[in-house]
Amino acid sequence: MLIAFGTRPEAVKFAPLIQKLRQTSGFKCFVCLTGQHREMLAQVIRFFKIDVDTDLKLMRANQSLEYVSGRVIIKFGKIIRTVKPDLLFVQGDTATALMVAISSFYSRVPIAHLEAGLRTWDKYRPFPEEINRKLITHLADYHFSPSPIATRNLIHEGVSKLRIYEVGNTVVDAVQLARPLVKKKYTVFKSVNFKNRILFITAHRRESFGQGLREIFNGLKEIVQRHKDIDLVYPVHLNPKVSTLARKILGRVKRVHLMRPLTYEETCWIMNRCYLILTDSGGIQEEAPSFKKPVLVLRDVTERPEGIKAGVAQLVGTNQHKIVSAANQLLNSETAYKRMIAKTNPYGDGKASERIITSLRKILR
């Protein structure tokens, strides 16, 4: 079994599966990093104690999607020829996942796709992930779907039901694995007043660059100024298109804490202690219900509608008025807030990795 990934979200979602595979007799698991991310990925590797067999070390400063894509295809082919896997596993919708899948297809190695079937049906939202995952679907031999909605999407695109395994999302497994490993406190939050209600923010999507982010940041500024009992925690993405605008609009606003990017464990810590989450991150949409925190999704469309349908998340887009209005409702109405607290996580029950192992026994027998 060859598992390849290159970003933090992939590592988080593969961590519980890698652990299960290495604890289960009959499976040999070879882990390859592409290095699409570096330090953010390394944090997760250390936190979950993932043993890495090889690292392609592709990352360089200011790398383009074209650079990452080309280098992965060239270098990963050598890994396939060396390892000679029975099955290759990719996760999600990154450049790494797509290019590894293409390389495996060229080598005629069967491909398993973890978190298959997510769709917005808009090729540019999110960009480039929507097209990445659709292309992987047409390359993959086995599709591990996280939900009935994702399963229906795959069937709609012509994937045989016999090739789909509906297992839930391993991100919920990862949260359960992480809980006992998270420390009691982290110094990065020392300036935050936890006597106030905490709003946790992430905003970095390419499709929001420019006016979208400007509306988000002005909305956050308005929320903080209206509510004197909140602190806003925003780990700012390093991309200058995000960080420059964030510091210009929010840098001098009282009770707004613009921080370095958080580690995965710090992110878990603050999600557990915050009052409300506003995010454009797919992973945080999935993780938040495990911490029983309402989510306002700072995107116009989402490929993860399960939270919306369950009532634990609300799509507010990048419009300043909509963001402020939705946040005010949850901050002013205890009834509205309680309605959005998840009783169970609609994305999974923490047993996805076990189901995948069971399915793999059938596939590889």
PDB file of C-alpha atoms in Angstrom, residues 17-216:
ATOM      1  CA  LEU A  17      -5.706   5.427   8.468  1.00  0.00           C
ATOM      2  CA  ILE A  18      -1.911   5.047   8.447  1.00  0.00           C
ATOM      3  CA  GLN A  19      -2.012   4.197  12.150  1.00  0.00           C
ATOM      4  CA  LYS A  20      -4.724   1.562  11.571  1.00  0.00           C
ATOM      5  CA  LEU A  21      -2.918   0.039   8.589  1.00  0.00           C
ATOM      6  CA  ARG A  22       0.322  -0.303  10.545  1.00  0.00           C
ATOM      7  CA  GLN A  23      -1.517  -1.896  13.455  1.00  0.00           C
ATOM      8  CA  THR A  24      -3.323  -4.406  11.219  1.00  0.00           C
ATOM      9  CA  SER A  25      -1.729  -7.642  10.097  1.00  0.00           C
ATOM     10  CA  GLY A  26      -1.637  -8.325   6.382  1.00  0.00           C
ATOM     11  CA  PHE A  27      -0.926  -4.746   5.289  1.00  0.00           C
ATOM     12  CA  LYS A  28       2.400  -3.128   4.465  1.00  0.00           C
ATOM     13  CA  CYS A  29       2.140   0.663   4.336  1.00  0.00           C
ATOM     14  CA  PHE A  30       4.726   2.836   2.535  1.00  0.00           C
ATOM     15  CA  VAL A  31       4.363   6.605   3.140  1.00  0.00           C
ATOM     16  CA  CYS A  32       5.678   9.156   0.638  1.00  0.00           C
ATOM     17  CA  LEU A  33       5.683  12.932   1.129  1.00  0.00           C
ATOM     18  CA  THR A  34       5.859  15.193  -1.903  1.00  0.00           C
ATOM     19  CA  GLY A  35       6.732  18.312   0.069  1.00  0.00           C
ATOM     20  CA  GLN A  36       4.047  20.530  -1.508  1.00  0.00           C
ATOM     21  CA  HIS A  37       3.912  22.104   1.972  1.00  0.00           C
ATOM     22  CA  ARG A  38       6.839  22.006   4.375  1.00  0.00           C
ATOM     23  CA  GLU A  39       6.612  23.347   7.935  1.00  0.00           C
ATOM     24  CA  MET A  40       2.812  23.129   8.273  1.00  0.00           C
ATOM     25  CA  LEU A  41       3.012  19.514   7.104  1.00  0.00           C
ATOM     26  CA  ALA A  42       5.963  18.704   9.372  1.00  0.00           C
ATOM     27  CA  GLN A  43       3.926  19.803  12.415  1.00  0.00           C
ATOM     28  CA  VAL A  44       1.266  17.186  11.704  1.00  0.00           C
ATOM     29  CA  ILE A  45       3.863  14.485  11.022  1.00  0.00           C
ATOM     30  CA  ARG A  46       5.426  15.157  14.441  1.00  0.00           C
ATOM     31  CA  PHE A  47       2.094  15.483  16.265  1.00  0.00           C
ATOM     32  CA  PHE A  48       0.669  12.173  15.023  1.00  0.00           C
ATOM     33  CA  LYS A  49       4.096  10.469  14.978  1.00  0.00           C
ATOM     34  CA  ILE A  50       3.729   9.380  11.340  1.00  0.00           C
ATOM     35  CA  ASP A  51       6.725   7.366  10.145  1.00  0.00           C
ATOM     36  CA  VAL A  52       7.643   8.649   6.670  1.00  0.00           C
ATOM     37  CA  ASP A  53       9.457   6.309   4.292  1.00  0.00           C
ATOM     38  CA  THR A  54      10.527   8.863   1.682  1.00  0.00           C
ATOM     39  CA  ASP A  55      10.274  12.611   1.064  1.00  0.00           C
ATOM     40  CA  LEU A  56      10.483  14.127  -2.424  1.00  0.00           C
ATOM     41  CA  LYS A  57      11.192  17.598  -0.904  1.00  0.00           C
ATOM     42  CA  LEU A  58       9.652  19.505  -3.792  1.00  0.00           C
ATOM     43  CA  MET A  59       8.709  22.747  -2.040  1.00  0.00           C
ATOM     44  CA  ARG A  60      10.439  25.985  -2.985  1.00  0.00           C
ATOM     45  CA  ALA A  61       9.656  29.657  -2.285  1.00  0.00           C
ATOM     46  CA  ASN A  62       6.793  31.167  -4.316  1.00  0.00           C
ATOM     47  CA  GLN A  63       6.110  27.865  -6.070  1.00  0.00           C
ATOM     48  CA  SER A  64       3.390  27.788  -8.723  1.00  0.00           C
ATOM     49  CA  LEU A  65       0.784  25.104  -9.295  1.00  0.00           C
ATOM     50  CA  GLU A  66       2.540  24.319 -12.588  1.00  0.00           C
ATOM     51  CA  TYR A  67       5.856  23.778 -10.794  1.00  0.00           C
ATOM     52  CA  VAL A  68       4.359  21.486  -8.150  1.00  0.00           C
ATOM     53  CA  SER A  69       2.389  19.509 -10.722  1.00  0.00           C
ATOM     54  CA  GLY A  70       5.264  18.911 -13.101  1.00  0.00           C
ATOM     55  CA  ARG A  71       7.753  17.967 -10.403  1.00  0.00           C
ATOM     56  CA  VAL A  72       5.388  15.513  -8.704  1.00  0.00           C
ATOM     57  CA  ILE A  73       4.733  13.593 -11.929  1.00  0.00           C
ATOM     58  CA  ILE A  74       8.443  13.371 -12.762  1.00  0.00           C
ATOM     59  CA  LYS A  75       9.687  12.329  -9.326  1.00  0.00           C
ATOM     60  CA  PHE A  76       6.794  10.153  -8.168  1.00  0.00           C
ATOM     61  CA  GLY A  77       7.149   7.791 -11.109  1.00  0.00           C
ATOM     62  CA  LYS A  78      10.501   6.705  -9.681  1.00  0.00           C
ATOM     63  CA  ILE A  79       8.861   5.933  -6.323  1.00  0.00           C
ATOM     64  CA  ILE A  80       6.245   3.721  -7.988  1.00  0.00           C
ATOM     65  CA  ARG A  81       8.900   1.771  -9.861  1.00  0.00           C
ATOM     66  CA  THR A  82      10.855   1.242  -6.616  1.00  0.00           C
ATOM     67  CA  VAL A  83       7.975   0.358  -4.268  1.00  0.00           C
ATOM     68  CA  LYS A  84       5.836  -1.602  -6.771  1.00  0.00           C
ATOM     69  CA  PRO A  85       2.615  -1.112  -4.754  1.00  0.00           C
ATOM     70  CA  ASP A  86      -0.554  -3.177  -5.091  1.00  0.00           C
ATOM     71  CA  LEU A  87      -2.593  -0.029  -4.505  1.00  0.00           C
ATOM     72  CA  LEU A  88      -1.956   3.711  -4.316  1.00  0.00           C
ATOM     73  CA  PHE A  89      -3.959   5.936  -1.929  1.00  0.00           C
ATOM     74  CA  VAL A  90      -4.527   9.656  -2.526  1.00  0.00           C
ATOM     75  CA  GLN A  91      -6.706  12.015  -0.505  1.00  0.00           C
ATOM     76  CA  GLY A  92      -8.899  14.917  -1.460  1.00  0.00           C
ATOM     77  CA  ASP A  93      -8.215  17.478  -4.131  1.00  0.00           C
ATOM     78  CA  THR A  94      -4.676  18.891  -3.967  1.00  0.00           C
ATOM     79  CA  ALA A  95      -2.152  19.260  -6.784  1.00  0.00           C
ATOM     80  CA  THR A  96      -0.223  16.432  -5.110  1.00  0.00           C
ATOM     81  CA  ALA A  97      -3.247  14.124  -5.144  1.00  0.00           C
ATOM     82  CA  LEU A  98      -4.008  14.744  -8.818  1.00  0.00           C
ATOM     83  CA  MET A  99      -0.430  14.460 -10.075  1.00  0.00           C
ATOM     84  CA  VAL A 100       0.287  11.346  -7.997  1.00  0.00           C
ATOM     85  CA  ALA A 101      -2.887   9.805  -9.435  1.00  0.00           C
ATOM     86  CA  ILE A 102      -1.792  10.656 -12.992  1.00  0.00           C
ATOM     87  CA  SER A 103       1.654   9.176 -12.370  1.00  0.00           C
ATOM     88  CA  SER A 104       0.075   6.005 -10.974  1.00  0.00           C
ATOM     89  CA  PHE A 105      -2.282   5.771 -13.942  1.00  0.00           C
ATOM     90  CA  TYR A 106       0.705   5.985 -16.291  1.00  0.00           C
ATOM     91  CA  SER A 107       2.264   3.073 -14.367  1.00  0.00           C
ATOM     92  CA  ARG A 108      -1.036   1.099 -14.371  1.00  0.00           C
ATOM     93  CA  VAL A 109      -1.144   1.005 -10.561  1.00  0.00           C
ATOM     94  CA  PRO A 110      -4.727   0.847  -9.106  1.00  0.00           C
ATOM     95  CA  ILE A 111      -5.770   4.067  -7.377  1.00  0.00           C
ATOM     96  CA  ALA A 112      -7.902   4.497  -4.241  1.00  0.00           C
ATOM     97  CA  HIS A 113      -9.346   7.955  -3.585  1.00  0.00           C
ATOM     98  CA  LEU A 114     -10.047   8.968   0.015  1.00  0.00           C
ATOM     99  CA  GLU A 115     -12.809  11.578   0.431  1.00  0.00           C
ATOM    100  CA  ALA A 116     -14.187  10.987  -3.060  1.00  0.00           C
ATOM    101  CA  GLY A 117     -17.292  12.637  -4.460  1.00  0.00           C
ATOM    102  CA  LEU A 118     -17.164  16.169  -3.033  1.00  0.00           C
ATOM    103  CA  ARG A 119     -18.606  18.647  -5.539  1.00  0.00           C
ATOM    104  CA  THR A 120     -19.750  22.262  -5.885  1.00  0.00           C
ATOM    105  CA  TRP A 121     -20.446  21.852  -9.636  1.00  0.00           C
ATOM    106  CA  ASP A 122     -18.580  25.125 -10.245  1.00  0.00           C
ATOM    107  CA  LYS A 123     -15.158  24.574 -11.837  1.00  0.00           C
ATOM    108  CA  TYR A 124     -13.640  27.724 -10.307  1.00  0.00           C
ATOM    109  CA  ARG A 125     -15.053  27.438  -6.774  1.00  0.00           C
ATOM    110  CA  PRO A 126     -13.018  26.242  -5.077  1.00  0.00           C
ATOM    111  CA  PHE A 127     -10.087  26.756  -7.439  1.00  0.00           C
ATOM    112  CA  PRO A 128      -8.306  24.540  -8.415  1.00  0.00           C
ATOM    113  CA  GLU A 129      -9.714  21.875  -6.090  1.00  0.00           C
ATOM    114  CA  GLU A 130     -13.053  21.300  -7.836  1.00  0.00           C
ATOM    115  CA  ILE A 131     -11.454  20.211 -11.092  1.00  0.00           C
ATOM    116  CA  ASN A 132      -8.648  18.336  -9.300  1.00  0.00           C
ATOM    117  CA  ARG A 133     -11.096  16.044  -7.525  1.00  0.00           C
ATOM    118  CA  LYS A 134     -13.266  15.511 -10.612  1.00  0.00           C
ATOM    119  CA  LEU A 135     -10.216  14.422 -12.604  1.00  0.00           C
ATOM    120  CA  ILE A 136      -9.104  12.100  -9.780  1.00  0.00           C
ATOM    121  CA  THR A 137     -12.549  10.473  -9.868  1.00  0.00           C
ATOM    122  CA  HIS A 138     -11.991   9.494 -13.501  1.00  0.00           C
ATOM    123  CA  LEU A 139      -8.531   8.114 -12.725  1.00  0.00           C
ATOM    124  CA  ALA A 140      -9.441   6.213  -9.540  1.00  0.00           C
ATOM    125  CA  ASP A 141     -10.414   2.546  -9.330  1.00  0.00           C
ATOM    126  CA  TYR A 142     -11.844   2.645  -5.789  1.00  0.00           C
ATOM    127  CA  HIS A 143     -13.774   5.560  -4.302  1.00  0.00           C
ATOM    128  CA  PHE A 144     -13.980   6.022  -0.521  1.00  0.00           C
ATOM    129  CA  SER A 145     -16.938   8.344  -0.083  1.00  0.00           C
ATOM    130  CA  PRO A 146     -17.464  10.328   3.144  1.00  0.00           C
ATOM    131  CA  SER A 147     -21.266  10.641   2.933  1.00  0.00           C
ATOM    132  CA  PRO A 148     -24.464   9.692   1.076  1.00  0.00           C
ATOM    133  CA  ILE A 149     -24.329  13.057  -0.734  1.00  0.00           C
ATOM    134  CA  ALA A 150     -20.822  12.350  -2.016  1.00  0.00           C
ATOM    135  CA  THR A 151     -21.888   8.844  -3.046  1.00  0.00           C
ATOM    136  CA  ARG A 152     -24.772  10.253  -5.090  1.00  0.00           C
ATOM    137  CA  ASN A 153     -22.396  12.706  -6.770  1.00  0.00           C
ATOM    138  CA  LEU A 154     -20.132   9.844  -7.855  1.00  0.00           C
ATOM    139  CA  ILE A 155     -23.046   7.787  -9.200  1.00  0.00           C
ATOM    140  CA  HIS A 156     -24.286  10.889 -11.058  1.00  0.00           C
ATOM    141  CA  GLU A 157     -20.894  11.044 -12.798  1.00  0.00           C
ATOM    142  CA  GLY A 158     -21.108   7.440 -13.893  1.00  0.00           C
ATOM    143  CA  VAL A 159     -19.060   5.686 -11.205  1.00  0.00           C
ATOM    144  CA  SER A 160     -20.233   2.121 -10.579  1.00  0.00           C
ATOM    145  CA  LYS A 161     -21.828   1.508  -7.171  1.00  0.00           C
ATOM    146  CA  LEU A 162     -19.573  -1.554  -6.908  1.00  0.00           C
ATOM    147  CA  ARG A 163     -16.533   0.743  -6.843  1.00  0.00           C
ATOM    148  CA  ILE A 164     -17.852   3.078  -4.115  1.00  0.00           C
ATOM    149  CA  TYR A 165     -17.269   2.483  -0.405  1.00  0.00           C
ATOM    150  CA  GLU A 166     -19.189   4.860   1.862  1.00  0.00           C
ATOM    151  CA  VAL A 167     -17.068   5.039   5.013  1.00  0.00           C
ATOM    152  CA  GLY A 168     -17.431   8.492   6.593  1.00  0.00           C
ATOM    153  CA  ASN A 169     -14.712  11.096   6.864  1.00  0.00           C
ATOM    154  CA  THR A 170     -11.382  10.270   8.515  1.00  0.00           C
ATOM    155  CA  VAL A 171     -11.114  13.878   9.716  1.00  0.00           C
ATOM    156  CA  VAL A 172     -13.452  12.898  12.581  1.00  0.00           C
ATOM    157  CA  ASP A 173     -11.170   9.938  13.381  1.00  0.00           C
ATOM    158  CA  ALA A 174      -8.263  12.413  13.468  1.00  0.00           C
ATOM    159  CA  VAL A 175     -10.018  14.739  15.935  1.00  0.00           C
ATOM    160  CA  GLN A 176     -10.647  11.801  18.274  1.00  0.00           C
ATOM    161  CA  LEU A 177      -7.027  10.717  17.923  1.00  0.00           C
ATOM    162  CA  ALA A 178      -5.827  14.260  18.660  1.00  0.00           C
ATOM    163  CA  ARG A 179      -7.920  15.048  21.747  1.00  0.00           C
ATOM    164  CA  PRO A 180      -5.719  13.315  24.355  1.00  0.00           C
ATOM    165  CA  LEU A 181      -2.553  14.693  22.697  1.00  0.00           C
ATOM    166  CA  VAL A 182      -3.524  18.386  22.843  1.00  0.00           C
ATOM    167  CA  LYS A 183      -1.822  20.327  25.646  1.00  0.00           C
ATOM    168  CA  LYS A 184      -3.660  22.287  28.340  1.00  0.00           C
ATOM    169  CA  LYS A 185      -2.414  25.670  27.093  1.00  0.00           C
ATOM    170  CA  TYR A 186      -0.420  27.296  24.292  1.00  0.00           C
ATOM    171  CA  THR A 187       1.548  30.533  24.598  1.00  0.00           C
ATOM    172  CA  VAL A 188       0.370  31.801  21.201  1.00  0.00           C
ATOM    173  CA  PHE A 189      -2.974  32.656  22.848  1.00  0.00           C
ATOM    174  CA  LYS A 190      -1.554  34.498  25.871  1.00  0.00           C
ATOM    175  CA  SER A 191      -2.846  37.923  24.723  1.00  0.00           C
ATOM    176  CA  VAL A 192      -6.434  36.680  24.234  1.00  0.00           C
ATOM    177  CA  ASN A 193      -9.001  37.526  26.914  1.00  0.00           C
ATOM    178  CA  PHE A 194     -10.841  34.246  27.453  1.00  0.00           C
ATOM    179  CA  LYS A 195     -13.331  35.946  29.753  1.00  0.00           C
ATOM    180  CA  ASN A 196     -14.830  37.227  26.517  1.00  0.00           C
ATOM    181  CA  ARG A 197     -16.554  35.128  23.877  1.00  0.00           C
ATOM    182  CA  ILE A 198     -13.991  34.059  21.283  1.00  0.00           C
ATOM    183  CA  LEU A 199     -14.571  34.150  17.540  1.00  0.00           C
ATOM    184  CA  PHE A 200     -12.150  31.924  15.638  1.00  0.00           C
ATOM    185  CA  ILE A 201     -11.530  32.969  12.026  1.00  0.00           C
ATOM    186  CA  THR A 202      -9.821  31.464   9.000  1.00  0.00           C
ATOM    187  CA  ALA A 203      -9.946  33.150   5.577  1.00  0.00           C
ATOM    188  CA  HIS A 204      -7.532  32.443   2.755  1.00  0.00           C
ATOM    189  CA  ARG A 205      -9.295  31.040  -0.340  1.00  0.00           C
ATOM    190  CA  ARG A 206      -7.975  32.080  -3.740  1.00  0.00           C
ATOM    191  CA  GLU A 207     -11.467  32.758  -5.067  1.00  0.00           C
ATOM    192  CA  SER A 208     -11.929  35.382  -2.309  1.00  0.00           C
ATOM    193  CA  PHE A 209      -8.759  37.369  -3.089  1.00  0.00           C
ATOM    194  CA  GLY A 210      -9.461  41.076  -3.535  1.00  0.00           C
ATOM    195  CA  GLN A 211     -13.014  42.270  -2.934  1.00  0.00           C
ATOM    196  CA  GLY A 212     -14.142  39.058  -1.222  1.00  0.00           C
ATOM    197  CA  LEU A 213     -11.496  39.276   1.492  1.00  0.00           C
ATOM    198  CA  ARG A 214     -12.069  43.028   1.828  1.00  0.00           C
ATOM    199  CA  GLU A 215     -15.756  42.385   2.573  1.00  0.00           C
ATOM    200  CA  ILE A 216     -14.889  39.601   5.046  1.00  0.00           C
TER     201      ILE A 216
END
